[in-house]
Amino acid sequence: MENIYQEYLAPQGTVVKPYYWLTPNQGCSRCPYHIQTDEGARISYAEFYRTFGFPYGPILVPKQHLLFYELKTFSGTPVQKGRATNCIVFDLHPESILFETGGYLDSLVCHYENIGYLTLYSNYSPCNESGHCCISKMYDFLGRYPSIRLDIYFSQLYHTTHEFPTAPWNREALRSLASLWPRVTLNPLSGGFWQALLYSFVKSVPAASLYQPIMPARALADRYNVQQIQTITGIAPYFVDVSSSTSYPVQEPYKIVPHHNMDINFPQQYSQGVNSGLIPVIALGSPVPFLTMFAPSYGQQQQSYSKPKNIVRHLKMPEELKEERKRILPKETAVQTVQITKQFVNEDKRDRKNK
């Protein structure tokens, strides 16, 4: 297999030019090194907020796509972690770059023959639009390596609503990808998985983000993502950490929130838990156990790969939908209707006079 990438040693890992023909340019600050590995893959907390919408809630950054990945062996031993970014000059998505045939990920899997788990953390769900074909390239990758399991986490759905002309393609592609369960899972980022992502890929994280619970706006968006991806694919996300009993004010999940200056100081009201004696969410080591400890089973020695013809959709029954609707919608108020008729009163008085 001919390699189309070029890799160079960097102080904290490596930098990778995903296509040999990429050159530095003024239009894209990331070019030509759109892949960085190991500790060099970490980003600032301010950039993490701008792209992933954590901790305050989702923000719209349509031109900035950011993806983190982790490779592990069948036993759970880490092999490599890294970061892939999009190119705004050549309109390349990070998934398209990473899963390119003959690209950097192909080379890694061929070099480390015992890779069994690939985990992606992205600010957008993968698409299958013309010119990107991210999900199609994922399919091809899974076909070349039938023993690898793929878990995808995202903070926001990409072009799946009706105002986008490409939404039907993306929804159908997500359904097709989700049908490979349990080998492939699609999961909105939520709960403790946010802390795991901060721990592995973000530098200079404020202590308050490690101690405080998920903020209401962010938690509401996570629950919205869970409902939407289940509606699109017909399969409930397997790795989800949201509380169904928590109620939040009814609001638009993807309303743009005010831009906070993350580079100066973390707001004081969210840093009080640092010295309050609370048990930290993050402890020594990885804050979330290796996911395959409780992952749905998938055979390691699967020799053939084909798209399943018969798919069982895990849909909610009508009674379950009624119960969920009761939790989300405001409770109804009982109204007592009283009818007063003057005729009955007059007849009652007439009867008394006759007596």
CSV table of C-alpha atoms in Angstrom, one decimal:
chain,number,residue,atom,x,y,z
A,1,MET,CA,0.0,0.0,0.0
A,2,GLU,CA,1.5,3.3,-1.1
A,3,ASN,CA,1.6,6.0,1.6
A,4,ILE,CA,0.3,9.4,0.8
A,5,TYR,CA,1.3,11.1,4.0
A,6,GLN,CA,4.6,12.4,5.5
A,7,GLU,CA,5.4,12.3,9.2
A,8,TYR,CA,8.0,14.4,11.1
A,9,LEU,CA,9.3,14.1,14.6
A,10,ALA,CA,8.2,16.9,17.0
A,11,PRO,CA,9.2,17.7,20.6
A,12,GLN,CA,6.1,16.0,22.1
A,13,GLY,CA,5.2,13.5,19.4
A,14,THR,CA,5.0,13.8,15.7
A,15,VAL,CA,3.4,16.1,13.1
A,16,VAL,CA,1.8,14.5,10.0
A,17,LYS,CA,1.2,16.0,6.6
A,18,PRO,CA,-1.8,13.9,5.6
A,19,TYR,CA,-1.2,14.5,1.9
A,20,TYR,CA,2.3,14.9,0.5
A,21,TRP,CA,1.1,17.8,-1.8
A,22,LEU,CA,-0.1,20.0,1.0
A,23,THR,CA,2.0,23.1,1.6
A,24,PRO,CA,1.8,26.0,4.1
A,25,ASN,CA,-0.6,28.7,3.1
A,26,GLN,CA,-2.2,31.8,4.5
A,27,GLY,CA,-5.8,30.5,4.2
A,28,CYS,CA,-5.4,27.7,6.7
A,29,SER,CA,-3.4,28.1,9.8
A,30,ARG,CA,-3.2,24.3,10.3
A,31,CYS,CA,-1.7,23.5,6.9
A,32,PRO,CA,0.1,21.3,6.1
A,33,TYR,CA,0.2,19.4,9.4
A,34,HIS,CA,-3.4,18.4,10.1
A,35,ILE,CA,-2.5,15.5,12.3
A,36,GLN,CA,-0.5,15.7,15.6
A,37,THR,CA,0.2,12.8,17.9
A,38,ASP,CA,0.8,12.0,21.6
A,39,GLU,CA,1.2,15.1,23.9
A,40,GLY,CA,1.4,17.4,20.9
A,41,ALA,CA,-2.2,16.6,20.3
A,42,ARG,CA,-3.4,18.6,23.3
A,43,ILE,CA,-5.2,21.9,22.8
A,44,SER,CA,-5.9,24.9,25.0
A,45,TYR,CA,-9.0,25.0,27.2
A,46,ALA,CA,-10.1,28.1,25.3
A,47,GLU,CA,-10.0,26.3,22.0
A,48,PHE,CA,-11.7,23.3,23.4
A,49,TYR,CA,-14.6,25.5,24.5
A,50,ARG,CA,-14.8,27.2,21.1
A,51,THR,CA,-15.0,23.9,19.3
A,52,PHE,CA,-16.8,21.5,21.6
A,53,GLY,CA,-19.0,23.9,23.6
A,54,PHE,CA,-17.9,22.7,27.0
A,55,PRO,CA,-18.6,23.7,29.8
A,56,TYR,CA,-21.1,26.5,29.0
A,57,GLY,CA,-23.1,24.8,26.2
A,58,PRO,CA,-23.0,24.5,22.4
A,59,ILE,CA,-21.8,27.3,20.2
A,60,LEU,CA,-21.9,27.4,16.4
A,61,VAL,CA,-18.4,27.2,14.7
A,62,PRO,CA,-19.4,25.7,11.3
A,63,LYS,CA,-16.0,26.0,9.7
A,64,GLN,CA,-13.9,24.4,12.5
A,65,HIS,CA,-13.9,20.6,12.8
A,66,LEU,CA,-11.8,19.0,15.5
A,67,LEU,CA,-11.3,15.3,16.1
A,68,PHE,CA,-9.3,13.3,18.7
A,69,TYR,CA,-8.5,9.6,18.4
A,70,GLU,CA,-7.2,6.8,20.6
A,71,LEU,CA,-5.8,3.5,19.4
A,72,LYS,CA,-5.6,0.5,21.8
A,73,THR,CA,-4.7,-3.1,21.6
A,74,PHE,CA,-7.2,-5.9,22.2
A,75,SER,CA,-6.0,-6.0,25.9
A,76,GLY,CA,-6.6,-2.2,26.3
A,77,THR,CA,-3.0,-1.1,26.2
A,78,PRO,CA,-2.7,2.4,24.7
A,79,VAL,CA,-0.9,2.5,21.3
A,80,GLN,CA,-1.3,6.1,20.3
A,81,LYS,CA,-3.5,9.2,20.7
A,82,GLY,CA,-3.7,12.1,18.3
A,83,ARG,CA,-5.6,15.0,16.9
A,84,ALA,CA,-6.9,15.7,13.4
A,85,THR,CA,-8.2,19.0,12.1
A,86,ASN,CA,-10.0,20.1,9.0
A,87,CYS,CA,-8.6,22.2,6.1
A,88,ILE,CA,-10.7,25.2,5.2
A,89,VAL,CA,-8.7,25.9,2.0
A,90,PHE,CA,-9.2,22.4,0.4
A,91,ASP,CA,-12.4,21.7,2.3
A,92,LEU,CA,-11.2,18.5,4.0
A,93,HIS,CA,-12.9,17.1,7.1
A,94,PRO,CA,-10.7,15.4,9.7
A,95,GLU,CA,-12.5,12.1,9.3
A,96,SER,CA,-11.9,12.2,5.6
A,97,ILE,CA,-8.2,12.9,6.2
A,98,LEU,CA,-7.8,10.2,8.9
A,99,PHE,CA,-9.6,7.3,7.1
A,100,GLU,CA,-8.1,7.9,3.7
A,101,THR,CA,-6.9,4.8,2.0
A,102,GLY,CA,-3.1,4.6,2.2
A,103,GLY,CA,-3.2,7.4,4.8
A,104,TYR,CA,-1.7,7.7,8.3
A,105,LEU,CA,-4.2,5.6,10.1
A,106,ASP,CA,-3.8,2.8,7.6
A,107,SER,CA,0.0,2.9,8.2
A,108,LEU,CA,-0.5,2.7,12.0
A,109,VAL,CA,-2.8,-0.3,11.9
A,110,CYS,CA,-0.4,-2.1,9.5
A,111,HIS,CA,2.5,-1.4,11.8
A,112,TYR,CA,0.8,-2.4,15.0
A,113,GLU,CA,-0.9,-5.7,14.1
A,114,ASN,CA,-2.7,-6.1,17.4
A,115,ILE,CA,-4.8,-2.9,17.3
A,116,GLY,CA,-8.4,-3.8,18.4
A,117,TYR,CA,-10.0,-0.5,19.4
A,118,LEU,CA,-10.3,2.8,17.8
A,119,THR,CA,-12.1,5.7,19.6
A,120,LEU,CA,-13.0,9.0,18.1
A,121,TYR,CA,-14.0,12.2,19.9
A,122,SER,CA,-15.3,14.9,17.6
A,123,ASN,CA,-17.0,18.2,17.9
A,124,TYR,CA,-19.3,17.1,15.0
A,125,SER,CA,-20.9,13.8,14.0
A,126,PRO,CA,-19.4,12.3,10.8
A,127,CYS,CA,-21.1,13.2,7.5
A,128,ASN,CA,-21.3,11.6,4.1
A,129,GLU,CA,-21.6,14.7,1.9
A,130,SER,CA,-20.2,14.8,-1.6
A,131,GLY,CA,-16.5,15.8,-1.5
A,132,HIS,CA,-16.0,14.5,2.1
A,133,CYS,CA,-17.6,11.0,2.2
A,134,CYS,CA,-16.4,10.6,5.8
A,135,ILE,CA,-18.7,7.7,6.6
A,136,SER,CA,-18.0,5.9,3.3
A,137,LYS,CA,-14.3,6.0,4.1
A,138,MET,CA,-15.0,4.7,7.6
A,139,TYR,CA,-16.9,1.8,6.0
A,140,ASP,CA,-13.9,1.0,3.7
A,141,PHE,CA,-11.6,1.2,6.7
A,142,LEU,CA,-13.7,-1.3,8.7
A,143,GLY,CA,-13.8,-3.6,5.7
A,144,ARG,CA,-10.0,-3.6,5.4
A,145,TYR,CA,-9.6,-4.3,9.2
A,146,PRO,CA,-12.5,-6.5,10.3
A,147,SER,CA,-11.1,-7.1,13.8
A,148,ILE,CA,-11.1,-3.4,14.8
A,149,ARG,CA,-14.0,-2.0,16.9
A,150,LEU,CA,-15.0,1.7,16.4
A,151,ASP,CA,-16.6,3.9,19.1
A,152,ILE,CA,-17.5,7.5,18.0
A,153,TYR,CA,-18.3,10.3,20.5
A,154,PHE,CA,-19.6,13.7,19.3
A,155,SER,CA,-20.7,17.0,20.9
A,156,GLN,CA,-23.0,18.2,18.1
A,157,LEU,CA,-24.9,16.7,15.1
A,158,TYR,CA,-23.6,17.9,11.7
A,159,HIS,CA,-26.2,18.8,9.0
A,160,THR,CA,-29.0,16.4,10.0
A,161,THR,CA,-31.9,18.9,10.3
A,162,HIS,CA,-34.3,19.7,7.5
A,163,GLU,CA,-32.8,23.2,6.7
A,164,PHE,CA,-29.7,21.5,5.2
A,165,PRO,CA,-30.2,20.0,1.7
A,166,THR,CA,-27.6,17.3,2.5
A,167,ALA,CA,-29.5,16.2,5.7
A,168,PRO,CA,-31.1,13.1,4.1
A,169,TRP,CA,-27.7,11.7,3.0
A,170,ASN,CA,-26.2,12.3,6.4
A,171,ARG,CA,-29.1,10.7,8.3
A,172,GLU,CA,-29.1,7.7,6.0
A,173,ALA,CA,-25.3,7.3,6.4
A,174,LEU,CA,-25.6,7.5,10.2
A,175,ARG,CA,-28.3,4.8,10.2
A,176,SER,CA,-26.1,2.6,8.0
A,177,LEU,CA,-23.1,3.1,10.3
A,178,ALA,CA,-25.1,2.5,13.4
A,179,SER,CA,-26.4,-0.8,12.0
A,180,LEU,CA,-23.0,-2.3,12.5
A,181,TRP,CA,-23.7,-2.4,16.3
A,182,PRO,CA,-22.1,-3.8,18.5
A,183,ARG,CA,-18.9,-3.3,16.4
A,184,VAL,CA,-19.6,0.4,15.9
A,185,THR,CA,-21.3,2.7,18.4
A,186,LEU,CA,-22.4,6.3,18.0
A,187,ASN,CA,-22.6,8.2,21.3
A,188,PRO,CA,-23.1,11.9,22.2
A,189,LEU,CA,-20.5,13.2,24.7
A,190,SER,CA,-22.1,13.4,28.1
A,191,GLY,CA,-21.4,13.3,31.9
A,192,GLY,CA,-18.0,11.7,32.9
A,193,PHE,CA,-16.9,11.3,29.3
A,194,TRP,CA,-16.4,15.1,29.1
A,195,GLN,CA,-13.9,14.8,32.0
A,196,ALA,CA,-12.2,11.9,30.3
A,197,LEU,CA,-11.7,14.0,27.2
A,198,LEU,CA,-10.3,16.9,29.2
A,199,TYR,CA,-7.9,14.6,31.0
A,200,SER,CA,-6.5,13.1,27.8
A,201,PHE,CA,-6.5,16.0,25.2
A,202,VAL,CA,-6.7,19.4,26.9
A,203,LYS,CA,-3.9,21.4,28.7
A,204,SER,CA,-4.3,23.9,31.5
A,205,VAL,CA,-7.7,22.7,32.5
A,206,PRO,CA,-9.3,24.9,35.3
A,207,ALA,CA,-9.8,22.9,38.5
A,208,ALA,CA,-13.5,23.9,38.5
A,209,SER,CA,-14.1,21.9,35.4
A,210,LEU,CA,-12.9,18.8,37.2
A,211,TYR,CA,-14.9,19.3,40.3
A,212,GLN,CA,-18.2,20.8,39.3
A,213,PRO,CA,-21.1,18.8,37.7
A,214,ILE,CA,-22.0,19.4,34.1
A,215,MET,CA,-23.7,22.8,33.6
A,216,PRO,CA,-27.4,22.8,32.8
A,217,ALA,CA,-27.1,24.2,29.3
A,218,ARG,CA,-24.5,21.6,28.4
A,219,ALA,CA,-26.4,18.7,30.0
A,220,LEU,CA,-29.6,19.8,28.2
A,221,ALA,CA,-27.8,19.7,24.8
A,222,ASP,CA,-26.3,16.3,25.6
A,223,ARG,CA,-29.8,14.9,26.3
A,224,TYR,CA,-31.1,16.5,23.1
A,225,ASN,CA,-28.3,14.8,21.2
A,226,VAL,CA,-29.2,11.4,22.8
A,227,GLN,CA,-32.8,11.8,21.6
A,228,GLN,CA,-31.9,12.9,18.1
A,229,ILE,CA,-29.3,10.2,17.4
A,230,GLN,CA,-31.8,7.6,18.6
A,231,THR,CA,-34.5,9.0,16.4
A,232,ILE,CA,-32.1,9.1,13.4
A,233,THR,CA,-30.6,5.6,13.8
A,234,GLY,CA,-33.3,3.7,15.7
A,235,ILE,CA,-30.6,2.5,18.1
A,236,ALA,CA,-30.1,3.9,21.6
A,237,PRO,CA,-26.5,5.1,22.3
A,238,TYR,CA,-24.6,2.6,24.3
A,239,PHE,CA,-22.2,4.8,26.2
A,240,VAL,CA,-24.3,7.6,27.7
A,241,ASP,CA,-24.0,9.4,31.1
A,242,VAL,CA,-27.0,11.6,31.4
A,243,SER,CA,-29.6,11.6,34.2
A,244,SER,CA,-33.1,11.1,32.9
A,245,SER,CA,-34.6,12.4,36.2
A,246,THR,CA,-32.9,15.8,36.0
A,247,SER,CA,-35.2,18.6,34.8
A,248,TYR,CA,-34.0,21.8,33.2
A,249,PRO,CA,-35.8,24.9,31.9
A,250,VAL,CA,-37.3,24.4,28.5
A,251,GLN,CA,-35.1,26.2,26.0
A,252,GLU,CA,-33.7,25.9,22.5
A,253,PRO,CA,-30.8,23.4,22.8
A,254,TYR,CA,-28.6,24.9,20.2
A,255,LYS,CA,-29.1,28.6,20.8
A,256,ILE,CA,-25.8,30.4,20.6
A,257,VAL,CA,-24.5,31.2,24.1
A,258,PRO,CA,-22.5,34.4,24.9
A,259,HIS,CA,-18.8,34.1,24.2
A,260,HIS,CA,-16.9,33.9,27.4
A,261,ASN,CA,-13.3,35.0,27.6
A,262,MET,CA,-11.7,31.7,28.5
A,263,ASP,CA,-8.2,33.0,28.1
A,264,ILE,CA,-8.2,35.4,31.1
A,265,ASN,CA,-9.9,33.8,34.1
A,266,PHE,CA,-12.4,31.1,34.7
A,267,PRO,CA,-15.5,32.6,36.3
A,268,GLN,CA,-15.3,32.8,40.0
A,269,GLN,CA,-18.8,31.3,40.7
A,270,TYR,CA,-17.7,28.1,39.0
A,271,SER,CA,-14.4,27.7,40.9
A,272,GLN,CA,-15.8,27.6,44.5
A,273,GLY,CA,-15.7,23.8,44.5
A,274,VAL,CA,-12.0,23.7,44.2
A,275,ASN,CA,-11.4,24.2,48.0
A,276,SER,CA,-14.8,23.1,49.2
A,277,GLY,CA,-13.8,19.6,50.1
A,278,LEU,CA,-15.8,17.9,47.3
A,279,ILE,CA,-14.5,14.7,45.9
A,280,PRO,CA,-12.9,15.4,42.6
A,281,VAL,CA,-14.4,13.9,39.4
A,282,ILE,CA,-10.9,13.1,38.2
A,283,ALA,CA,-8.5,11.0,40.2
A,284,LEU,CA,-5.1,9.6,39.5
A,285,GLY,CA,-5.0,7.9,36.2
A,286,SER,CA,-7.7,7.9,33.6
A,287,PRO,CA,-11.0,9.3,35.0
A,288,VAL,CA,-13.2,6.9,33.1
A,289,PRO,CA,-12.4,3.1,33.1
A,290,PHE,CA,-11.4,1.6,29.8
A,291,LEU,CA,-14.7,1.4,27.9
A,292,THR,CA,-14.2,-2.1,26.6
A,293,MET,CA,-14.6,-3.4,30.2
A,294,PHE,CA,-18.3,-3.0,29.8
A,295,ALA,CA,-18.6,-2.7,26.1
A,296,PRO,CA,-21.0,-4.9,24.0
A,297,SER,CA,-19.1,-8.0,23.0
A,298,TYR,CA,-17.6,-8.1,19.5
A,299,GLY,CA,-15.5,-11.0,18.2
A,300,GLN,CA,-11.8,-10.2,17.7
A,301,GLN,CA,-11.3,-12.8,15.0
A,302,GLN,CA,-14.0,-11.8,12.6
A,303,GLN,CA,-12.7,-12.9,9.2
A,304,SER,CA,-15.4,-11.6,6.8
A,305,TYR,CA,-17.1,-8.2,6.5
A,306,SER,CA,-20.3,-7.4,4.9
A,307,LYS,CA,-23.1,-4.9,5.5
A,308,PRO,CA,-25.9,-6.6,7.4
A,309,LYS,CA,-29.1,-7.2,5.5
A,310,ASN,CA,-31.4,-7.6,8.4
A,311,ILE,CA,-31.3,-4.9,11.0
A,312,VAL,CA,-33.2,-4.9,14.3
A,313,ARG,CA,-34.0,-1.4,15.4
A,314,HIS,CA,-34.3,-0.8,19.1
A,315,LEU,CA,-37.2,1.6,19.1
A,316,LYS,CA,-39.1,2.8,22.1
A,317,MET,CA,-42.5,1.3,22.7
A,318,PRO,CA,-45.5,3.7,22.9
A,319,GLU,CA,-45.8,3.4,26.6
A,320,GLU,CA,-42.2,4.4,27.1
A,321,LEU,CA,-42.6,7.4,24.9
A,322,LYS,CA,-45.6,8.5,26.9
A,323,GLU,CA,-43.6,8.2,30.2
A,324,GLU,CA,-40.7,10.2,28.6
A,325,ARG,CA,-43.1,12.9,27.4
A,326,LYS,CA,-44.6,13.3,30.9
A,327,ARG,CA,-41.1,14.0,32.2
A,328,ILE,CA,-40.2,16.6,29.5
A,329,LEU,CA,-43.5,18.4,29.1
A,330,PRO,CA,-44.9,20.5,31.9
A,331,LYS,CA,-47.6,18.8,34.0
A,332,GLU,CA,-51.2,19.7,33.2
A,333,THR,CA,-53.3,21.6,35.7
A,334,ALA,CA,-56.7,20.2,36.7
A,335,VAL,CA,-59.6,22.4,35.9
A,336,GLN,CA,-62.9,22.1,37.7
A,337,THR,CA,-66.0,23.2,35.7
A,338,VAL,CA,-69.0,24.4,37.6
A,339,GLN,CA,-72.3,25.2,35.8
A,340,ILE,CA,-74.7,27.6,37.6
A,341,THR,CA,-78.2,28.0,36.3
A,342,LYS,CA,-80.6,30.5,37.6
A,343,GLN,CA,-83.5,28.3,36.6
A,344,PHE,CA,-82.8,25.7,39.2
A,345,VAL,CA,-82.6,28.3,42.0
A,346,ASN,CA,-85.9,29.9,41.1
A,347,GLU,CA,-87.7,26.5,41.0
A,348,ASP,CA,-86.3,25.6,44.4
A,349,LYS,CA,-87.7,28.9,45.9
A,350,ARG,CA,-91.1,28.2,44.3
A,351,ASP,CA,-91.3,24.8,45.9
A,352,ARG,CA,-90.6,26.3,49.3
A,353,LYS,CA,-93.4,28.8,48.9
A,354,ASN,CA,-95.9,26.1,47.9
A,355,LYS,CA,-95.0,24.2,51.1
